């Protein structure tokens, strides 16, 4: 039996900006070290922010100047890769001995991507995954990733892959990640609903892997001084719900609601093989004579120069 400790760090992006959020992440160094965490997953867009309720001045067929200003402010909160934030996260990983999966808003020229970054204590920033399909009006402000950022990373806790928020509902993406032999599925999100907990347990059961879901937690519009049409002013914008599930879909820790904190569990990695005894979705339970999936992992640059 091999025992490891995996965790979700439930926090929210600070209204005071990216620097303040980074300081909040770093303030959990002691808790991460005390837990003996081998892997810590952080929420979607925690560095750079998830601007829930913002409309960016857009109506169908036209955009207002104030929306362009809102996007410019959001663009300024995003992070560059590499940059000072990734240096700080690398140092945090080294000091605690924990690998990290961190949801960020990545700035690449004039385009922003909802991205998950992978850090290991030995190598620092080793990989990234850009969200393939932004959900709903997220498509106004985020670009689409391509197949070149679908990594599975070797960590002290096992082989880790990720899908961000509603990417977890994409069956083809799940199958591709299962085929890469993941042990631990990291799911950064801002989805706080009970049905999300069901999805996380399903993925753990389907993939016969451990799932760590890390959700942001954000106070109510009234607390933040915001007026959001159609949203109860006293209801939290995001209530959290971070959790850990085992390869049979059973809850090991969480969900944690309405507060920041580290949700941690000690796992037996042997449970992965035992779980796949009767169901291996890309192995003995697959039917390649009937079904097949092709995954294009080439980078899709808009402009290529040849000499």
Short mmCIF file of C-alpha atoms in Angstrom, two decimals:
data_model
loop_
_atom_site.label_atom_id
_atom_site.label_comp_id
_atom_site.label_asym_id
_atom_site.label_seq_id
_atom_site.Cartn_x
_atom_site.Cartn_y
_atom_site.Cartn_z
CA UNK A 1 0.00 0.00 0.00
CA UNK A 2 1.29 3.47 -0.92
CA UNK A 3 -0.20 6.34 1.06
CA UNK A 4 -0.19 9.93 -0.18
CA UNK A 5 -1.93 13.10 0.94
CA UNK A 6 -3.87 15.14 -1.60
CA UNK A 7 -5.72 18.37 -0.99
CA UNK A 8 -7.88 21.16 -2.42
CA UNK A 9 -7.19 24.72 -1.30
CA UNK A 10 -10.53 26.55 -1.28
CA UNK A 11 -10.04 30.29 -1.58
CA UNK A 12 -11.37 33.06 -3.77
CA UNK A 13 -9.75 35.67 -5.96
CA UNK A 14 -9.34 38.84 -3.89
CA UNK A 15 -11.26 41.95 -4.96
CA UNK A 16 -8.00 43.78 -4.23
CA UNK A 17 -6.31 42.11 -7.18
CA UNK A 18 -3.88 39.41 -8.19
CA UNK A 19 -1.10 40.41 -5.80
CA UNK A 20 -3.48 40.16 -2.84
CA UNK A 21 -4.73 36.77 -4.03
CA UNK A 22 -1.18 35.48 -4.33
CA UNK A 23 -0.48 36.62 -0.78
CA UNK A 24 -3.55 34.73 0.39
CA UNK A 25 -2.33 31.56 -1.34
CA UNK A 26 1.11 31.91 0.24
CA UNK A 27 -0.48 32.38 3.68
CA UNK A 28 -1.53 28.69 3.54
CA UNK A 29 2.06 27.47 3.37
CA UNK A 30 1.99 26.30 6.99
CA UNK A 31 -1.29 24.45 6.54
CA UNK A 32 0.01 22.70 3.41
CA UNK A 33 3.22 21.70 5.16
CA UNK A 34 1.41 20.57 8.32
CA UNK A 35 -0.92 18.40 6.24
CA UNK A 36 2.08 16.76 4.59
CA UNK A 37 0.37 17.33 1.24
CA UNK A 38 1.93 15.70 -1.81
CA UNK A 39 -0.50 17.50 -4.14
CA UNK A 40 -2.62 20.65 -3.73
CA UNK A 41 -5.23 21.75 -6.29
CA UNK A 42 -6.41 25.38 -6.40
CA UNK A 43 -9.62 26.74 -8.00
CA UNK A 44 -10.30 27.91 -11.52
CA UNK A 45 -9.13 31.45 -12.32
CA UNK A 46 -8.03 32.10 -8.76
CA UNK A 47 -5.09 34.18 -10.01
CA UNK A 48 -6.57 36.74 -12.37
CA UNK A 49 -10.11 36.32 -11.13
CA UNK A 50 -13.47 35.00 -12.26
CA UNK A 51 -15.60 38.14 -12.88
CA UNK A 52 -18.96 36.57 -12.10
CA UNK A 53 -21.82 38.84 -13.12
CA UNK A 54 -19.71 41.13 -15.32
CA UNK A 55 -21.22 41.71 -18.77
CA UNK A 56 -18.30 43.53 -20.41
CA UNK A 57 -20.61 45.99 -22.16
CA UNK A 58 -21.73 43.47 -24.76
CA UNK A 59 -25.08 43.09 -26.44
CA UNK A 60 -25.72 40.89 -29.43
CA UNK A 61 -24.35 42.74 -32.44
CA UNK A 62 -22.54 45.57 -30.64
CA UNK A 63 -20.15 46.37 -27.81
CA UNK A 64 -20.02 49.49 -25.64
CA UNK A 65 -16.88 51.49 -24.80
CA UNK A 66 -17.27 50.74 -21.09
CA UNK A 67 -17.01 47.04 -21.92
CA UNK A 68 -13.66 47.60 -23.56
CA UNK A 69 -12.50 49.40 -20.43
CA UNK A 70 -13.74 46.51 -18.27
CA UNK A 71 -11.80 44.04 -20.43
CA UNK A 72 -8.67 46.18 -20.20
CA UNK A 73 -8.90 46.13 -16.40
CA UNK A 74 -9.37 42.36 -16.45
CA UNK A 75 -6.47 41.92 -18.86
CA UNK A 76 -4.25 43.84 -16.43
CA UNK A 77 -5.08 41.36 -13.64
CA UNK A 78 -4.00 38.34 -15.69
CA UNK A 79 -0.54 36.79 -15.37
CA UNK A 80 2.29 36.16 -17.81
CA UNK A 81 4.05 32.81 -18.17
CA UNK A 82 6.61 32.78 -16.75
CA UNK A 83 6.31 35.71 -14.40
CA UNK A 84 6.66 36.80 -10.78
CA UNK A 85 3.57 34.84 -9.75
CA UNK A 86 4.87 31.58 -11.20
CA UNK A 87 8.21 32.20 -9.45
CA UNK A 88 6.40 32.57 -6.12
CA UNK A 89 4.36 29.42 -6.72
CA UNK A 90 7.49 27.50 -7.67
CA UNK A 91 9.08 28.56 -4.38
CA UNK A 92 5.94 27.55 -2.46
CA UNK A 93 6.04 24.10 -4.07
CA UNK A 94 9.72 23.73 -3.18
CA UNK A 95 9.29 24.84 0.43
CA UNK A 96 6.29 22.61 1.13
CA UNK A 97 7.28 19.62 -1.01
CA UNK A 98 3.81 19.67 -2.59
CA UNK A 99 3.06 19.63 -6.30
CA UNK A 100 0.49 22.28 -7.25
CA UNK A 101 -2.27 22.62 -9.84
CA UNK A 102 -3.30 26.28 -9.96
CA UNK A 103 -6.12 27.92 -11.94
CA UNK A 104 -5.02 31.21 -13.51
CA UNK A 105 -5.97 33.70 -16.18
CA UNK A 106 -3.06 33.55 -18.61
CA UNK A 107 -2.22 36.62 -20.67
CA UNK A 108 -0.83 35.90 -24.15
CA UNK A 109 -0.70 39.14 -26.11
CA UNK A 110 -4.23 40.46 -26.47
CA UNK A 111 -5.85 37.11 -25.63
CA UNK A 112 -6.66 35.67 -22.21
CA UNK A 113 -6.87 31.96 -21.47
CA UNK A 114 -8.39 30.15 -18.52
CA UNK A 115 -5.42 27.94 -17.68
CA UNK A 116 -4.31 25.38 -15.11
CA UNK A 117 -0.61 25.41 -14.23
CA UNK A 118 1.35 22.42 -12.92
CA UNK A 119 4.24 22.88 -10.48
CA UNK A 120 6.50 20.24 -8.95
CA UNK A 121 9.04 20.76 -6.15
CA UNK A 122 11.92 19.55 -8.31
CA UNK A 123 11.19 21.41 -11.54
CA UNK A 124 8.82 24.29 -10.81
CA UNK A 125 6.39 25.15 -13.61
CA UNK A 126 6.37 22.01 -15.76
CA UNK A 127 3.14 22.17 -17.80
CA UNK A 128 -0.09 23.99 -18.46
CA UNK A 129 -3.58 23.19 -19.70
CA UNK A 130 -5.67 25.80 -21.46
CA UNK A 131 -9.43 25.37 -21.17
CA UNK A 132 -10.64 23.94 -24.47
CA UNK A 133 -14.17 25.33 -24.40
CA UNK A 134 -15.08 28.39 -22.33
CA UNK A 135 -18.66 28.14 -21.09
CA UNK A 136 -21.39 30.53 -22.21
CA UNK A 137 -20.35 34.17 -22.09
CA UNK A 138 -16.86 33.20 -20.92
CA UNK A 139 -16.24 33.02 -24.68
CA UNK A 140 -16.37 36.82 -24.78
CA UNK A 141 -13.21 37.12 -22.72
CA UNK A 142 -11.26 33.84 -23.01
CA UNK A 143 -9.64 32.16 -25.97
CA UNK A 144 -9.95 28.45 -26.67
CA UNK A 145 -7.11 26.06 -25.92
CA UNK A 146 -5.99 23.36 -28.32
CA UNK A 147 -4.85 19.76 -28.06
CA UNK A 148 -1.24 20.72 -27.36
CA UNK A 149 -1.96 21.44 -23.69
CA UNK A 150 -3.41 18.16 -22.42
CA UNK A 151 -0.62 17.13 -20.05
CA UNK A 152 -0.43 14.38 -17.49
CA UNK A 153 2.29 15.18 -14.95
CA UNK A 154 4.26 12.82 -12.74
CA UNK A 155 4.05 14.06 -9.14
CA UNK A 156 4.86 12.68 -5.73
CA UNK A 157 1.18 11.74 -5.40
CA UNK A 158 0.88 10.01 -8.78
CA UNK A 159 0.07 10.90 -12.38
CA UNK A 160 -2.08 14.04 -12.43
CA UNK A 161 -4.22 15.46 -15.23
CA UNK A 162 -6.80 18.21 -15.20
CA UNK A 163 -10.02 19.49 -16.73
CA UNK A 164 -11.34 22.93 -15.83
CA UNK A 165 -14.96 23.42 -14.73
CA UNK A 166 -17.41 22.36 -17.46
CA UNK A 167 -14.68 20.69 -19.49
CA UNK A 168 -15.38 17.90 -17.03
CA UNK A 169 -18.67 17.36 -18.86
CA UNK A 170 -16.90 16.65 -22.19
CA UNK A 171 -16.90 12.84 -22.65
CA UNK A 172 -14.19 12.88 -25.32
CA UNK A 173 -11.84 14.87 -23.12
CA UNK A 174 -12.44 12.53 -20.20
CA UNK A 175 -11.71 9.49 -22.37
CA UNK A 176 -8.50 11.07 -23.66
CA UNK A 177 -7.30 11.79 -20.13
CA UNK A 178 -8.17 8.31 -18.92
CA UNK A 179 -6.13 6.90 -21.83
CA UNK A 180 -3.12 8.84 -20.57
CA UNK A 181 -3.20 6.78 -17.40
CA UNK A 182 -4.06 9.37 -14.79
CA UNK A 183 -4.17 8.46 -11.11
CA UNK A 184 -5.54 11.77 -9.85
CA UNK A 185 -8.00 14.00 -11.68
CA UNK A 186 -7.68 17.69 -10.74
CA UNK A 187 -10.82 19.74 -11.32
CA UNK A 188 -10.43 23.49 -10.70
CA UNK A 189 -13.87 25.08 -10.87
CA UNK A 190 -16.25 27.86 -9.89
CA UNK A 191 -19.31 25.57 -10.06
CA UNK A 192 -20.78 25.51 -6.57
CA UNK A 193 -23.92 23.45 -7.27
CA UNK A 194 -24.86 20.11 -5.77
CA UNK A 195 -24.96 18.57 -9.26
CA UNK A 196 -21.25 19.36 -9.55
CA UNK A 197 -20.57 17.09 -6.59
CA UNK A 198 -22.42 14.36 -8.48
CA UNK A 199 -20.26 14.94 -11.57
CA UNK A 200 -17.07 14.68 -9.53
CA UNK A 201 -18.14 11.42 -7.95
CA UNK A 202 -19.14 10.09 -11.36
CA UNK A 203 -15.75 10.93 -12.89
CA UNK A 204 -13.94 9.25 -9.99
CA UNK A 205 -16.12 6.15 -10.47
CA UNK A 206 -15.89 6.20 -14.27
CA UNK A 207 -12.13 6.77 -14.43
CA UNK A 208 -11.37 4.68 -11.35
CA UNK A 209 -9.15 7.52 -10.18
CA UNK A 210 -9.01 9.96 -7.31
CA UNK A 211 -10.68 13.32 -7.96
CA UNK A 212 -9.74 16.60 -6.30
CA UNK A 213 -12.17 19.43 -7.03
CA UNK A 214 -11.16 22.91 -5.85
CA UNK A 215 -13.81 25.61 -6.03
CA UNK A 216 -13.56 29.33 -5.39
CA UNK A 217 -15.48 30.87 -2.52
CA UNK A 218 -16.77 34.44 -2.96
CA UNK A 219 -18.96 36.60 -0.70
CA UNK A 220 -22.32 38.04 -1.64
CA UNK A 221 -22.81 41.03 -3.96
CA UNK A 222 -24.00 43.03 -0.96
CA UNK A 223 -20.74 42.32 0.86
CA UNK A 224 -18.74 43.33 -2.22
CA UNK A 225 -20.85 46.41 -2.91
CA UNK A 226 -22.08 45.07 -6.25
CA UNK A 227 -25.50 45.25 -7.90
CA UNK A 228 -25.98 42.16 -10.07
CA UNK A 229 -29.36 41.92 -11.83
CA UNK A 230 -31.04 38.56 -11.29
CA UNK A 231 -28.80 37.56 -8.37
CA UNK A 232 -29.90 37.64 -4.72
CA UNK A 233 -27.79 40.40 -3.16
CA UNK A 234 -27.32 38.37 0.02
CA UNK A 235 -26.45 35.05 -1.63
CA UNK A 236 -22.73 34.23 -1.96
CA UNK A 237 -21.49 34.61 -5.51
CA UNK A 238 -19.63 31.31 -5.14
CA UNK A 239 -20.10 29.19 -2.01
CA UNK A 240 -17.30 26.67 -2.59
CA UNK A 241 -17.86 22.96 -2.32
CA UNK A 242 -14.30 21.63 -2.70
CA UNK A 243 -14.03 17.87 -2.26
CA UNK A 244 -12.00 14.70 -2.74
CA UNK A 245 -13.47 11.44 -4.07
CA UNK A 246 -11.97 7.95 -4.33
CA UNK A 247 -11.88 5.56 -7.33
CA UNK A 248 -15.27 4.09 -6.43
CA UNK A 249 -16.86 7.53 -6.22
CA UNK A 250 -17.00 7.68 -2.44
CA UNK A 251 -16.38 11.01 -0.73
CA UNK A 252 -13.13 11.16 1.23
CA UNK A 253 -13.28 14.83 2.25
CA UNK A 254 -15.62 17.78 1.81
CA UNK A 255 -17.57 19.36 0.39
CA UNK A 256 -16.51 22.52 2.21
CA UNK A 257 -18.91 25.46 1.93
CA UNK A 258 -18.83 29.18 2.67
CA UNK A 259 -15.30 29.38 4.02
CA UNK A 260 -11.70 29.22 2.95
CA UNK A 261 -9.62 26.23 3.94
CA UNK A 262 -7.59 23.19 3.01
CA UNK A 263 -9.60 20.05 2.26
CA UNK A 264 -7.22 17.10 2.58
CA UNK A 265 -7.30 13.31 2.54
CA UNK A 266 -4.75 10.55 2.87
CA UNK A 267 -5.21 8.10 0.02
CA UNK A 268 -4.13 4.55 -0.74
CA UNK A 269 -2.97 4.58 -4.35
CA UNK A 270 -3.51 0.83 -4.54
CA UNK A 271 -7.24 1.59 -4.65
CA UNK A 272 -6.81 2.61 -8.29
CA UNK A 273 -5.82 -0.89 -9.45
CA UNK A 274 -8.39 -2.52 -7.19
CA UNK A 275 -11.05 -0.24 -8.66
CA UNK A 276 -10.13 -1.18 -12.22
CA UNK A 277 -10.54 -4.87 -11.50
CA UNK A 278 -14.11 -4.77 -12.79
CA UNK A 279 -14.12 -1.57 -14.84
CA UNK A 280 -11.29 -0.08 -16.90
CA UNK A 281 -12.85 2.37 -19.33
CA UNK A 282 -9.86 2.37 -21.70
CA UNK A 283 -8.87 -1.24 -21.06
CA UNK A 284 -10.88 -4.41 -20.66
CA UNK A 285 -14.21 -2.54 -20.61
CA UNK A 286 -13.52 -0.71 -23.87
CA UNK A 287 -14.80 -1.86 -27.27
CA UNK A 288 -12.23 -0.58 -29.80
CA UNK A 289 -13.86 -2.72 -32.48
CA UNK A 290 -16.94 -0.49 -32.16
CA UNK A 291 -15.67 2.85 -30.84
CA UNK A 292 -12.51 4.90 -31.37
CA UNK A 293 -11.34 8.38 -30.45
CA UNK A 294 -8.67 10.42 -32.27
CA UNK A 295 -7.04 13.26 -30.34
CA UNK A 296 -5.14 15.97 -32.26
CA UNK A 297 -2.37 17.22 -29.95
CA UNK A 298 -0.79 19.62 -32.44
CA UNK A 299 -0.45 23.28 -31.48
CA UNK A 300 -2.69 25.46 -33.63
CA UNK A 301 -0.85 28.74 -34.23
CA UNK A 302 -2.64 31.42 -36.26
CA UNK A 303 0.55 32.35 -38.07
CA UNK A 304 3.49 30.11 -38.98
CA UNK A 305 6.76 31.37 -40.42
CA UNK A 306 8.99 29.11 -42.54
CA UNK A 307 12.43 29.79 -43.96
#
